[in-house]
Short mmCIF file of C-alpha atoms in Angstrom, two decimals:
data_model
loop_
_atom_site.label_atom_id
_atom_site.label_comp_id
_atom_site.label_asym_id
_atom_site.label_seq_id
_atom_site.Cartn_x
_atom_site.Cartn_y
_atom_site.Cartn_z
CA UNK X 1 14.63 12.55 0.53
CA UNK X 2 12.69 11.61 -2.56
CA UNK X 3 8.99 12.01 -2.92
CA UNK X 4 7.24 8.65 -2.51
CA UNK X 5 5.48 7.61 -5.65
CA UNK X 6 3.19 5.11 -4.03
CA UNK X 7 0.06 7.12 -3.71
CA UNK X 8 0.53 9.52 -6.57
CA UNK X 9 -0.49 7.55 -9.64
CA UNK X 10 -3.68 6.31 -8.06
CA UNK X 11 -4.81 9.50 -6.42
CA UNK X 12 -6.99 10.68 -9.25
CA UNK X 13 -8.81 7.37 -9.38
CA UNK X 14 -9.53 7.41 -5.68
CA UNK X 15 -10.89 10.89 -5.65
CA UNK X 16 -14.56 11.50 -5.68
CA UNK X 17 -14.31 15.14 -4.61
CA UNK X 18 -11.62 17.76 -4.87
CA UNK X 19 -7.88 17.56 -5.18
CA UNK X 20 -5.43 17.90 -2.34
CA UNK X 21 -2.33 20.00 -1.95
CA UNK X 22 1.15 18.87 -1.04
CA UNK X 23 2.03 18.20 2.54
CA UNK X 24 3.16 20.70 5.13
CA UNK X 25 3.98 19.09 8.44
CA UNK X 26 1.77 21.43 10.41
CA UNK X 27 -1.98 20.93 10.67
CA UNK X 28 -3.46 21.71 7.32
CA UNK X 29 -6.90 23.26 7.81
CA UNK X 30 -7.23 24.55 4.27
CA UNK X 31 -6.59 21.33 2.43
CA UNK X 32 -8.33 19.23 5.05
CA UNK X 33 -11.59 20.32 3.49
CA UNK X 34 -10.50 18.44 0.38
CA UNK X 35 -11.10 15.17 2.23
CA UNK X 36 -14.78 15.70 1.47
CA UNK X 37 -16.02 12.98 -0.82
CA UNK X 38 -12.71 11.15 -0.84
CA UNK X 39 -12.01 7.50 -0.16
CA UNK X 40 -9.34 6.45 2.29
CA UNK X 41 -7.70 3.18 1.37
CA UNK X 42 -4.29 4.14 2.71
CA UNK X 43 -3.02 7.04 4.77
CA UNK X 44 -0.45 7.54 2.01
CA UNK X 45 -3.37 9.00 0.06
CA UNK X 46 -3.55 12.05 2.32
CA UNK X 47 -0.94 14.49 3.54
CA UNK X 48 0.71 14.52 6.98
CA UNK X 49 -0.96 17.89 7.53
CA UNK X 50 -4.37 16.40 6.86
CA UNK X 51 -3.62 13.53 9.23
CA UNK X 52 -2.65 15.99 11.94
CA UNK X 53 -5.88 17.89 11.35
CA UNK X 54 -7.86 14.68 11.82
CA UNK X 55 -6.05 14.08 15.12
CA UNK X 56 -6.88 17.60 16.29
CA UNK X 57 -10.49 17.21 15.24
CA UNK X 58 -10.69 13.94 17.17
CA UNK X 59 -9.45 15.72 20.28
CA UNK X 60 -11.96 18.51 19.72
CA UNK X 61 -14.80 16.01 19.30
CA UNK X 62 -13.83 14.38 22.59
CA UNK X 63 -14.19 17.71 24.33
CA UNK X 64 -17.43 18.63 22.53
CA UNK X 65 -19.41 15.41 22.27
CA UNK X 66 -22.82 17.06 22.55
CA UNK X 67 -22.04 19.42 19.70
CA UNK X 68 -21.45 16.58 17.24
CA UNK X 69 -24.28 14.30 18.34
CA UNK X 70 -26.47 15.23 15.37
CA UNK X 71 -23.87 16.08 12.76
CA UNK X 72 -24.66 13.02 10.66
CA UNK X 73 -28.43 12.97 11.05
CA UNK X 74 -30.06 11.26 8.06
CA UNK X 75 -26.72 9.90 6.82
CA UNK X 76 -26.30 6.16 6.38
CA UNK X 77 -23.03 4.22 6.55
CA UNK X 78 -22.75 0.69 5.18
CA UNK X 79 -20.25 -1.63 6.83
CA UNK X 80 -19.22 -4.50 4.55
CA UNK X 81 -17.15 -6.97 6.50
CA UNK X 82 -16.14 -9.96 4.40
CA UNK X 83 -14.24 -11.36 7.38
CA UNK X 84 -14.92 -11.20 11.10
CA UNK X 85 -14.14 -8.11 13.09
CA UNK X 86 -14.94 -7.05 16.62
CA UNK X 87 -13.22 -3.81 17.61
CA UNK X 88 -12.97 -2.18 14.21
CA UNK X 89 -16.56 -2.83 13.24
CA UNK X 90 -17.93 -1.79 16.63
CA UNK X 91 -15.73 1.28 16.55
CA UNK X 92 -16.92 2.39 13.12
CA UNK X 93 -20.55 1.72 13.90
CA UNK X 94 -20.37 3.44 17.26
CA UNK X 95 -18.58 6.39 15.68
CA UNK X 96 -21.35 6.83 13.11
CA UNK X 97 -24.06 6.50 15.72
CA UNK X 98 -22.37 9.01 18.02
CA UNK X 99 -22.46 11.46 15.13
CA UNK X 100 -26.19 10.85 14.78
CA UNK X 101 -25.99 8.71 11.67
CA UNK X 102 -27.32 5.25 10.97
CA UNK X 103 -25.63 2.02 10.02
CA UNK X 104 -26.50 -0.86 7.75
CA UNK X 105 -24.28 -3.90 7.88
CA UNK X 106 -23.25 -6.82 5.74
CA UNK X 107 -21.10 -9.61 7.08
CA UNK X 108 -20.16 -12.44 4.78
CA UNK X 109 -17.40 -14.58 3.45
CA UNK X 110 -15.84 -13.98 0.07
CA UNK X 111 -18.78 -12.19 -1.48
CA UNK X 112 -22.49 -11.91 -1.54
CA UNK X 113 -24.34 -14.74 -3.24
CA UNK X 114 -26.26 -14.01 -6.40
CA UNK X 115 -29.98 -14.67 -6.62
CA UNK X 116 -29.29 -18.24 -7.69
CA UNK X 117 -26.94 -18.71 -4.79
CA UNK X 118 -24.42 -20.26 -7.16
CA UNK X 119 -22.04 -17.44 -7.94
CA UNK X 120 -20.15 -14.91 -5.92
CA UNK X 121 -20.60 -11.26 -6.73
CA UNK X 122 -17.48 -9.23 -7.31
CA UNK X 123 -16.37 -6.50 -4.95
CA UNK X 124 -16.78 -4.06 -7.80
CA UNK X 125 -20.40 -4.91 -8.47
CA UNK X 126 -21.44 -5.03 -4.84
CA UNK X 127 -19.80 -1.69 -4.08
CA UNK X 128 -21.29 -0.13 -7.20
CA UNK X 129 -24.71 -1.15 -5.90
CA UNK X 130 -24.22 -0.21 -2.25
CA UNK X 131 -22.78 3.17 -3.19
CA UNK X 132 -26.13 3.95 -4.78
CA UNK X 133 -27.87 3.24 -1.49
CA UNK X 134 -25.69 4.71 1.22
CA UNK X 135 -23.55 7.77 1.94
CA UNK X 136 -20.38 6.02 3.07
CA UNK X 137 -18.93 2.52 2.82
CA UNK X 138 -16.55 0.87 5.27
CA UNK X 139 -15.04 -2.35 3.94
CA UNK X 140 -12.93 -5.14 5.38
CA UNK X 141 -11.85 -7.88 3.00
CA UNK X 142 -9.26 -10.67 3.25
CA UNK X 143 -7.64 -9.87 -0.08
CA UNK X 144 -4.86 -7.31 -0.28
CA UNK X 145 -5.79 -4.25 -2.30
CA UNK X 146 -9.53 -4.97 -2.13
CA UNK X 147 -10.31 -1.54 -0.71
CA UNK X 148 -8.78 0.06 -3.77
CA UNK X 149 -11.06 -1.98 -6.02
CA UNK X 150 -13.97 -0.82 -3.87
CA UNK X 151 -12.86 2.81 -4.09
CA UNK X 152 -12.65 2.63 -7.87
CA UNK X 153 -16.17 1.19 -8.06
CA UNK X 154 -17.85 3.48 -5.56
CA UNK X 155 -19.79 6.67 -6.03
CA UNK X 156 -19.40 7.53 -2.34
CA UNK X 157 -16.35 7.52 -0.06
CA UNK X 158 -14.91 4.14 0.88
CA UNK X 159 -12.86 3.61 4.03
CA UNK X 160 -10.51 0.66 4.29
CA UNK X 161 -11.11 -1.24 7.54
CA UNK X 162 -8.38 -3.76 6.76
CA UNK X 163 -7.44 -5.54 3.53
CA UNK X 164 -5.73 -8.84 4.17
CA UNK X 165 -2.23 -8.44 5.55
CA UNK X 166 -1.78 -5.21 3.65
CA UNK X 167 -3.07 -2.09 5.41
CA UNK X 168 -5.32 -0.96 8.24
CA UNK X 169 -5.26 2.82 8.02
CA UNK X 170 -7.82 3.66 10.69
CA UNK X 171 -6.06 1.43 13.23
CA UNK X 172 -2.92 3.42 12.46
CA UNK X 173 -4.89 6.61 13.04
CA UNK X 174 -5.97 5.21 16.41
CA UNK X 175 -2.40 4.24 17.30
CA UNK X 176 -1.00 7.60 16.27
CA UNK X 177 -3.85 9.53 17.91
CA UNK X 178 -3.15 7.92 21.27
CA UNK X 179 0.58 8.42 20.82
CA UNK X 180 0.00 12.10 20.00
CA UNK X 181 -2.31 12.53 23.00
CA UNK X 182 0.35 11.14 25.30
CA UNK X 183 3.53 12.61 23.80
CA UNK X 184 2.18 15.81 22.14
CA UNK X 185 4.55 15.24 19.23
CA UNK X 186 4.97 12.84 16.33
CA UNK X 187 8.57 13.57 15.42
CA UNK X 188 11.96 12.79 16.89
CA UNK X 189 10.70 9.55 18.37
CA UNK X 190 12.56 6.27 18.76
CA UNK X 191 9.95 3.66 17.93
CA UNK X 192 10.28 -0.07 18.55
CA UNK X 193 8.06 -2.23 16.35
CA UNK X 194 7.93 -5.79 17.60
CA UNK X 195 6.58 -9.16 16.47
CA UNK X 196 5.23 -10.48 13.18
CA UNK X 197 6.01 -7.51 10.98
CA UNK X 198 5.27 -9.26 7.71
CA UNK X 199 1.65 -10.05 8.45
CA UNK X 200 0.54 -7.20 10.68
CA UNK X 201 -1.47 -4.82 8.51
CA UNK X 202 -1.75 -2.49 11.47
CA UNK X 203 2.04 -2.31 11.82
CA UNK X 204 2.38 -1.64 8.08
CA UNK X 205 0.04 1.33 8.23
CA UNK X 206 1.49 2.55 11.53
CA UNK X 207 5.09 2.54 10.30
CA UNK X 208 4.38 3.91 6.83
CA UNK X 209 2.34 6.75 8.34
CA UNK X 210 4.46 7.65 11.34
CA UNK X 211 7.54 7.70 9.12
CA UNK X 212 5.90 10.51 7.15
CA UNK X 213 4.81 12.50 10.20
CA UNK X 214 8.34 13.47 11.22
CA UNK X 215 11.94 12.35 11.50
CA UNK X 216 11.51 9.20 13.56
CA UNK X 217 13.82 6.25 14.10
CA UNK X 218 12.28 2.80 13.90
CA UNK X 219 13.82 -0.22 15.59
CA UNK X 220 12.33 -3.29 13.90
CA UNK X 221 12.37 -6.35 16.16
CA UNK X 222 11.11 -9.76 15.13
CA UNK X 223 12.01 -13.16 13.72
CA UNK X 224 14.11 -12.94 10.56
CA UNK X 225 11.38 -14.53 8.48
CA UNK X 226 8.81 -12.06 9.73
CA UNK X 227 10.58 -8.91 8.49
CA UNK X 228 8.69 -5.78 7.63
CA UNK X 229 7.81 -6.00 3.90
CA UNK X 230 9.99 -4.17 1.42
CA UNK X 231 7.23 -1.78 0.42
CA UNK X 232 6.86 -0.58 4.01
CA UNK X 233 10.61 -0.22 4.45
CA UNK X 234 10.50 1.71 1.18
CA UNK X 235 8.13 4.25 2.72
CA UNK X 236 10.63 4.82 5.51
CA UNK X 237 13.43 5.24 2.97
CA UNK X 238 11.34 7.80 1.12
CA UNK X 239 10.78 9.84 4.28
CA UNK X 240 12.93 11.71 6.77
CA UNK X 241 12.76 8.71 9.10
CA UNK X 242 15.22 5.84 9.41
CA UNK X 243 15.15 2.25 10.62
CA UNK X 244 17.44 -0.43 11.96
CA UNK X 245 17.04 -4.16 12.45
CA UNK X 246 18.78 -6.82 14.47
CA UNK X 247 18.39 -5.57 18.04
CA UNK X 248 16.66 -7.80 20.55
CA UNK X 249 13.81 -6.44 22.62
CA UNK X 250 15.57 -6.17 26.01
CA UNK X 251 18.48 -4.32 24.50
CA UNK X 252 16.23 -1.95 22.57
CA UNK X 253 14.27 -1.21 25.75
CA UNK X 254 17.48 -0.69 27.66
CA UNK X 255 18.87 1.69 25.05
CA UNK X 256 15.66 3.66 25.25
CA UNK X 257 12.44 3.69 23.24
CA UNK X 258 9.83 6.43 23.24
CA UNK X 259 7.25 4.04 21.86
CA UNK X 260 7.01 0.28 21.61
CA UNK X 261 4.45 -1.09 19.17
CA UNK X 262 3.64 -4.71 19.93
CA UNK X 263 2.16 -7.26 17.51
CA UNK X 264 1.65 -10.95 18.10
CA UNK X 265 3.18 -13.89 16.32
CA UNK X 266 0.86 -16.44 14.74
CA UNK X 267 0.86 -19.91 16.36
CA UNK X 268 0.03 -21.37 12.93
CA UNK X 269 3.51 -20.44 11.74
CA UNK X 270 5.14 -22.83 14.25
CA UNK X 271 5.07 -26.61 14.20
CA UNK X 272 4.43 -27.03 17.91
CA UNK X 273 2.89 -25.01 20.70
CA UNK X 274 6.12 -25.30 22.64
CA UNK X 275 8.14 -23.81 19.82
CA UNK X 276 5.63 -20.99 19.45
CA UNK X 277 5.83 -20.22 23.15
CA UNK X 278 9.62 -20.28 23.06
CA UNK X 279 9.84 -17.89 20.14
CA UNK X 280 7.02 -15.61 21.21
CA UNK X 281 8.61 -15.20 24.65
CA UNK X 282 11.57 -13.51 22.96
CA UNK X 283 9.25 -10.85 21.60
CA UNK X 284 6.99 -10.38 24.60
CA UNK X 285 6.67 -7.44 26.93
CA UNK X 286 6.83 -8.49 30.56
CA UNK X 287 7.01 -6.58 33.86
CA UNK X 288 10.71 -7.40 34.03
CA UNK X 289 11.31 -5.86 30.63
CA UNK X 290 9.13 -2.88 31.44
CA UNK X 291 11.39 -2.31 34.44
CA UNK X 292 14.34 -1.54 32.17
CA UNK X 293 12.31 0.58 29.74
CA UNK X 294 12.11 4.37 29.93
CA UNK X 295 9.56 5.61 32.43
CA UNK X 296 7.73 7.68 29.83
CA UNK X 297 7.62 5.04 27.07
CA UNK X 298 4.25 4.50 25.38
CA UNK X 299 3.14 0.89 24.84
CA UNK X 300 0.86 0.43 21.83
CA UNK X 301 -0.82 -2.71 20.53
CA UNK X 302 -3.47 -2.86 17.81
CA UNK X 303 -5.10 -5.79 19.63
CA UNK X 304 -6.28 -8.49 19.89
CA UNK X 305 -3.55 -9.63 22.24
CA UNK X 306 -2.21 -13.14 22.31
CA UNK X 307 0.93 -13.43 24.40
CA UNK X 308 2.93 -10.42 23.25
CA UNK X 309 2.09 -8.40 26.35
CA UNK X 310 1.91 -9.94 29.80
CA UNK X 311 -1.40 -9.03 31.42
CA UNK X 312 0.60 -7.84 34.43
CA UNK X 313 1.66 -4.89 32.26
CA UNK X 314 -1.94 -3.70 31.86
CA UNK X 315 -1.91 -1.61 35.02
CA UNK X 316 1.34 0.12 34.09
CA UNK X 317 0.57 3.76 33.23
CA UNK X 318 2.69 3.35 30.10
CA UNK X 319 0.23 0.78 28.72
CA UNK X 320 -1.79 2.70 26.14
CA UNK X 321 -3.43 -0.12 24.22
CA UNK X 322 -6.85 0.00 25.85
CA UNK X 323 -6.90 3.78 25.59
CA UNK X 324 -6.26 3.35 21.88
CA UNK X 325 -9.76 1.96 21.52
CA UNK X 326 -11.16 5.26 22.74
CA UNK X 327 -8.78 7.19 20.49
CA UNK X 328 -9.86 5.00 17.59
CA UNK X 329 -13.51 5.86 18.13
CA UNK X 330 -12.75 9.59 18.16
CA UNK X 331 -10.53 9.57 15.11
CA UNK X 332 -13.07 7.50 13.17
CA UNK X 333 -15.70 10.07 14.10
CA UNK X 334 -13.38 12.77 12.77
CA UNK X 335 -12.72 10.81 9.59
CA UNK X 336 -16.39 10.08 8.91
CA UNK X 337 -17.20 13.75 9.44
CA UNK X 338 -14.38 14.78 7.12
CA UNK X 339 -15.27 12.57 4.15
CA UNK X 340 -18.99 13.29 4.51
CA UNK X 341 -18.32 17.03 4.66
CA UNK X 342 -19.94 17.47 8.08
CA UNK X 343 -19.05 20.89 9.43
CA UNK X 344 -16.85 21.27 12.47
CA UNK X 345 -15.76 24.69 13.70
CA UNK X 346 -12.48 25.97 12.33
CA UNK X 347 -10.78 25.84 15.71
CA UNK X 348 -11.23 22.05 15.71
CA UNK X 349 -8.52 21.81 13.06
CA UNK X 350 -5.83 22.95 15.46
CA UNK X 351 -7.39 22.02 18.81
CA UNK X 352 -5.19 20.44 21.47
CA UNK X 353 -6.46 20.06 25.02
CA UNK X 354 -2.96 20.35 26.42
CA UNK X 355 -2.72 23.89 25.03
CA UNK X 356 -5.95 24.63 26.86
CA UNK X 357 -4.42 23.18 29.99
CA UNK X 358 -1.28 25.25 29.53
CA UNK A 1 20.69 -1.19 -46.07
CA UNK A 2 21.10 1.02 -43.08
CA UNK A 3 22.73 -0.50 -40.10
CA UNK A 4 22.87 0.50 -36.52
CA UNK A 5 26.39 0.61 -35.17
CA UNK A 6 25.20 -1.08 -32.00
CA UNK A 7 22.87 -3.53 -33.65
CA UNK A 8 24.48 -6.81 -34.58
CA UNK A 9 21.69 -7.65 -37.01
CA UNK A 10 22.54 -6.92 -40.60
CA UNK A 11 19.39 -7.54 -42.60
CA UNK A 12 19.86 -7.59 -46.35
CA UNK A 13 17.50 -6.30 -48.95
CA UNK A 14 17.14 -7.16 -52.56
CA UNK A 15 16.93 -10.67 -53.85
CA UNK A 16 17.69 -12.39 -50.54
CA UNK A 17 14.95 -10.57 -48.71
CA UNK A 18 12.48 -10.78 -51.55
CA UNK A 19 12.95 -14.50 -51.73
CA UNK A 20 12.57 -14.85 -48.02
CA UNK A 21 16.19 -15.74 -47.63
CA UNK A 22 18.20 -15.45 -44.47
CA UNK A 23 21.04 -13.20 -43.56
CA UNK A 24 23.67 -13.39 -40.89
CA UNK A 25 23.64 -11.55 -37.60
CA UNK A 26 27.01 -9.89 -37.54
CA UNK A 27 28.99 -10.73 -34.51
CA UNK A 28 26.59 -13.43 -33.51
CA UNK A 29 26.70 -15.57 -36.60
CA UNK A 30 22.97 -16.26 -36.37
CA UNK A 31 20.70 -16.57 -39.37
CA UNK A 32 17.78 -14.15 -39.25
CA UNK A 33 15.36 -13.06 -41.90
CA UNK A 34 15.59 -9.49 -43.08
CA UNK A 35 13.56 -6.82 -41.32
CA UNK A 36 12.42 -4.90 -44.34
CA UNK A 37 9.51 -3.08 -42.77
CA UNK A 38 8.81 -3.18 -39.08
CA UNK A 39 10.48 -2.92 -35.71
CA UNK A 40 13.63 -4.39 -34.23
CA UNK A 41 13.77 -4.51 -30.44
CA UNK A 42 17.35 -5.14 -29.45
CA UNK A 43 19.12 -5.58 -26.11
CA UNK A 44 16.35 -7.55 -24.42
CA UNK A 45 17.69 -9.48 -21.40
CA UNK A 46 18.21 -13.10 -22.43
CA UNK A 47 15.01 -15.08 -22.00
CA UNK A 48 12.74 -12.03 -22.00
CA UNK A 49 11.63 -12.04 -25.64
CA UNK A 50 8.58 -14.29 -25.25
CA UNK A 51 7.40 -12.40 -22.17
CA UNK A 52 7.83 -9.14 -24.04
CA UNK A 53 5.68 -10.41 -26.90
CA UNK A 54 3.06 -11.45 -24.38
CA UNK A 55 3.09 -8.09 -22.61
CA UNK A 56 2.96 -6.25 -25.93
CA UNK A 57 -0.07 -8.32 -26.87
CA UNK A 58 1.57 -9.58 -30.05
CA UNK A 59 0.33 -12.99 -31.11
CA UNK A 60 3.09 -14.87 -32.95
CA UNK A 61 0.45 -16.94 -34.74
CA UNK A 62 -1.05 -13.77 -36.20
CA UNK A 63 2.02 -11.60 -36.78
CA UNK A 64 5.31 -12.24 -38.52
CA UNK A 65 7.82 -12.40 -35.71
CA UNK A 66 11.45 -13.38 -35.62
CA UNK A 67 13.14 -14.13 -32.33
CA UNK A 68 16.83 -14.32 -31.61
CA UNK A 69 17.31 -15.69 -28.13
CA UNK A 70 20.23 -15.87 -25.77
CA UNK A 71 22.68 -14.62 -28.33
CA UNK A 72 26.03 -13.03 -27.57
CA UNK A 73 26.09 -9.36 -26.70
CA UNK A 74 29.24 -7.31 -26.55
CA UNK A 75 27.51 -4.92 -24.16
CA UNK A 76 25.56 -7.23 -21.83
CA UNK A 77 26.94 -10.74 -22.31
CA UNK A 78 23.76 -12.30 -23.69
CA UNK A 79 20.53 -10.91 -25.01
CA UNK A 80 17.36 -11.54 -27.00
CA UNK A 81 16.25 -9.69 -30.12
CA UNK A 82 12.69 -9.40 -31.45
CA UNK A 83 11.95 -8.50 -35.06
CA UNK A 84 8.37 -7.55 -35.89
CA UNK A 85 7.36 -7.30 -39.52
CA UNK A 86 4.75 -4.75 -40.56
CA UNK A 87 4.36 -3.41 -37.05
CA UNK A 88 5.54 0.18 -36.66
CA UNK A 89 4.75 1.10 -33.08
CA UNK A 90 4.94 -0.63 -29.75
CA UNK A 91 4.29 0.60 -26.21
CA UNK A 92 7.73 1.81 -25.16
CA UNK A 93 6.79 1.73 -21.47
CA UNK A 94 5.98 -1.97 -21.82
CA UNK A 95 9.33 -2.62 -23.50
CA UNK A 96 10.98 -0.74 -20.62
CA UNK A 97 9.32 -3.08 -18.16
CA UNK A 98 11.04 -6.15 -19.62
CA UNK A 99 14.05 -4.54 -21.26
CA UNK A 100 14.91 -1.17 -19.74
CA UNK A 101 18.07 -0.90 -21.84
CA UNK A 102 16.47 -1.92 -25.10
CA UNK A 103 16.77 -0.12 -28.40
CA UNK A 104 13.62 0.15 -30.51
CA UNK A 105 14.44 0.60 -34.19
CA UNK A 106 11.74 1.33 -36.74
CA UNK A 107 12.73 0.05 -40.17
CA UNK A 108 11.04 1.15 -43.37
CA UNK A 109 12.10 -0.14 -46.75
CA UNK A 110 15.12 -1.65 -45.10
CA UNK A 111 16.26 1.62 -43.56
CA UNK A 112 16.23 2.40 -39.86
CA UNK A 113 14.18 5.58 -39.75
CA UNK A 114 14.04 6.01 -35.99
CA UNK A 115 15.85 4.66 -33.00
CA UNK A 116 14.47 5.17 -29.51
CA UNK A 117 15.13 4.02 -26.00
CA UNK A 118 12.06 3.01 -24.00
CA UNK A 119 11.05 5.14 -21.05
CA UNK A 120 9.30 3.61 -18.05
CA UNK A 121 5.84 4.93 -17.29
CA UNK A 122 4.96 6.11 -13.77
CA UNK A 123 1.83 3.98 -13.92
CA UNK A 124 1.60 0.87 -16.05
CA UNK A 125 -1.83 -0.56 -16.69
CA UNK A 126 -3.09 -3.75 -18.27
CA UNK A 127 0.27 -5.49 -18.43
CA UNK A 128 1.41 -8.61 -16.58
CA UNK A 129 -0.12 -9.78 -13.34
CA UNK A 130 0.68 -9.51 -9.67
CA UNK A 131 2.58 -12.52 -8.31
CA UNK A 132 1.06 -12.12 -4.83
CA UNK A 133 -1.65 -14.74 -4.59
CA UNK A 134 -3.30 -12.75 -1.81
CA UNK A 135 -3.65 -9.74 -4.10
CA UNK A 136 -7.22 -8.89 -5.01
CA UNK A 137 -6.26 -8.79 -8.70
CA UNK A 138 -5.85 -12.57 -8.60
CA UNK A 139 -9.39 -13.28 -7.41
CA UNK A 140 -11.56 -10.38 -8.51
CA UNK A 141 -12.79 -10.64 -12.09
CA UNK A 142 -12.01 -7.90 -14.59
CA UNK A 143 -9.52 -5.97 -12.49
CA UNK A 144 -6.80 -4.70 -14.79
CA UNK A 145 -3.32 -5.02 -13.30
CA UNK A 146 -1.69 -1.71 -12.40
CA UNK A 147 1.88 -1.15 -11.38
CA UNK A 148 3.46 2.08 -10.17
CA UNK A 149 7.09 3.01 -10.60
CA UNK A 150 9.14 3.25 -7.42
CA UNK A 151 12.68 3.30 -8.80
CA UNK A 152 13.29 4.73 -12.22
CA UNK A 153 16.93 3.62 -12.41
CA UNK A 154 16.16 0.02 -11.55
CA UNK A 155 12.79 0.18 -13.34
CA UNK A 156 11.22 -1.21 -10.19
CA UNK A 157 7.43 -1.37 -10.11
CA UNK A 158 4.99 -2.28 -7.36
CA UNK A 159 1.43 -3.47 -7.63
CA UNK A 160 -0.92 -0.50 -7.22
CA UNK A 161 -3.32 -2.68 -5.22
CA UNK A 162 -1.17 -4.69 -2.79
CA UNK A 163 2.21 -2.90 -3.15
CA UNK A 164 4.04 -6.15 -3.88
CA UNK A 165 7.12 -5.78 -6.00
CA UNK A 166 6.44 -6.58 -9.62
CA UNK A 167 8.40 -9.63 -10.67
CA UNK A 168 8.82 -9.26 -14.37
#
């Protein structure tokens, strides 16, 4: 497989701190320290080994909550949300507070007004200012690539909390963290990805990251006009993973999936509510469909849910989507600690509670 | 007058050139002025010459430019040719973006003194713009476009901000 070029040319621009090494597939405790001072606009910017280390650290934090409660004392995180957010913003802010840090928040539309109230300040200028006030910036913006602009402008680490329909790297960390907690592996998996694959930034980050974590096989299921974008399929091609398209959901479940990643269709894309309901039913997870799925399948959903998962599935032990919220909190705590250089013990880098249990 | 075996343009020197006369593009039968000193960019895909000038930042109202457009090409069917007088260097990676199979000939005193093929850059900055209207580069002021190379053979670039395929 060829080395993906996507992250390479921009790496130096995104880096505030040290450089990173190439990617072993095992946890990478040595190079994980190089996350200090770095921005995270895409998980492509860091190695699979570093991602695995973050997952281990998240598990360690969960088992040692008291020990991290004052790690970020006197640190301040700014959350700049140019569009509404519920889970992601609460998750980031809770994560910082549970590390002992403080949060300042901005929530606006396309930019902050100038003193005259007539013009809109650029992302660059606002970030350049905020990065002189705070230790860490978390940004969500409706335009694709906005987090990269912020990272270029910032003097402190910037974390992408969603940029348009492009990427949502920390949601992917949450998805993968919960998957790892349940399956104890991130390779050799058959992964169904269902729904609106063109617009789901969470699915883009999930697929592009999981494809790099091991040799996985993706089954892409959705309306023909909602295909996974070429750049995401390109990340699969550049990895040891593969993908196929064209299967319907019942057949894919029947043939066996280790993971099914559900996203919702957008009612605005359909002329009538009836047509939306008809199409969305094809790509919905119901108790009847769960009955033909493998008994150890993991059901993920970045949420919010529309109609892609029947609420009757919620009590199924395979439903992992609410647990993902908890995993997201932990992995954001691990990420904040990593980019701020907050010390965790060395054993956190390889910690897995299931080894302890064994 | 030196002549490239692959280049159908046969500029003439001497009285014709000095008087600003035209010559004939061999094989194509097109009248073009002589390139006495400057650069000939040959094998540009038909229709790409104006875009190439734009990407190279060459203002045809300021520079002496000759265009041959949609002319016959034994190798590619049709092509464009750009002749730049008194310009002796261009960004090869920008030429590669529009015309990956181009030939860049530097002509001095009517003689081709160098002949190069453009090589695509891994990262291309400040050229073109991203077609994706949802890309931040189309709403944020003063953000220089950046494209990264994903396929060297196809010279396929993607936007370094939104990852959309560059449509050149």
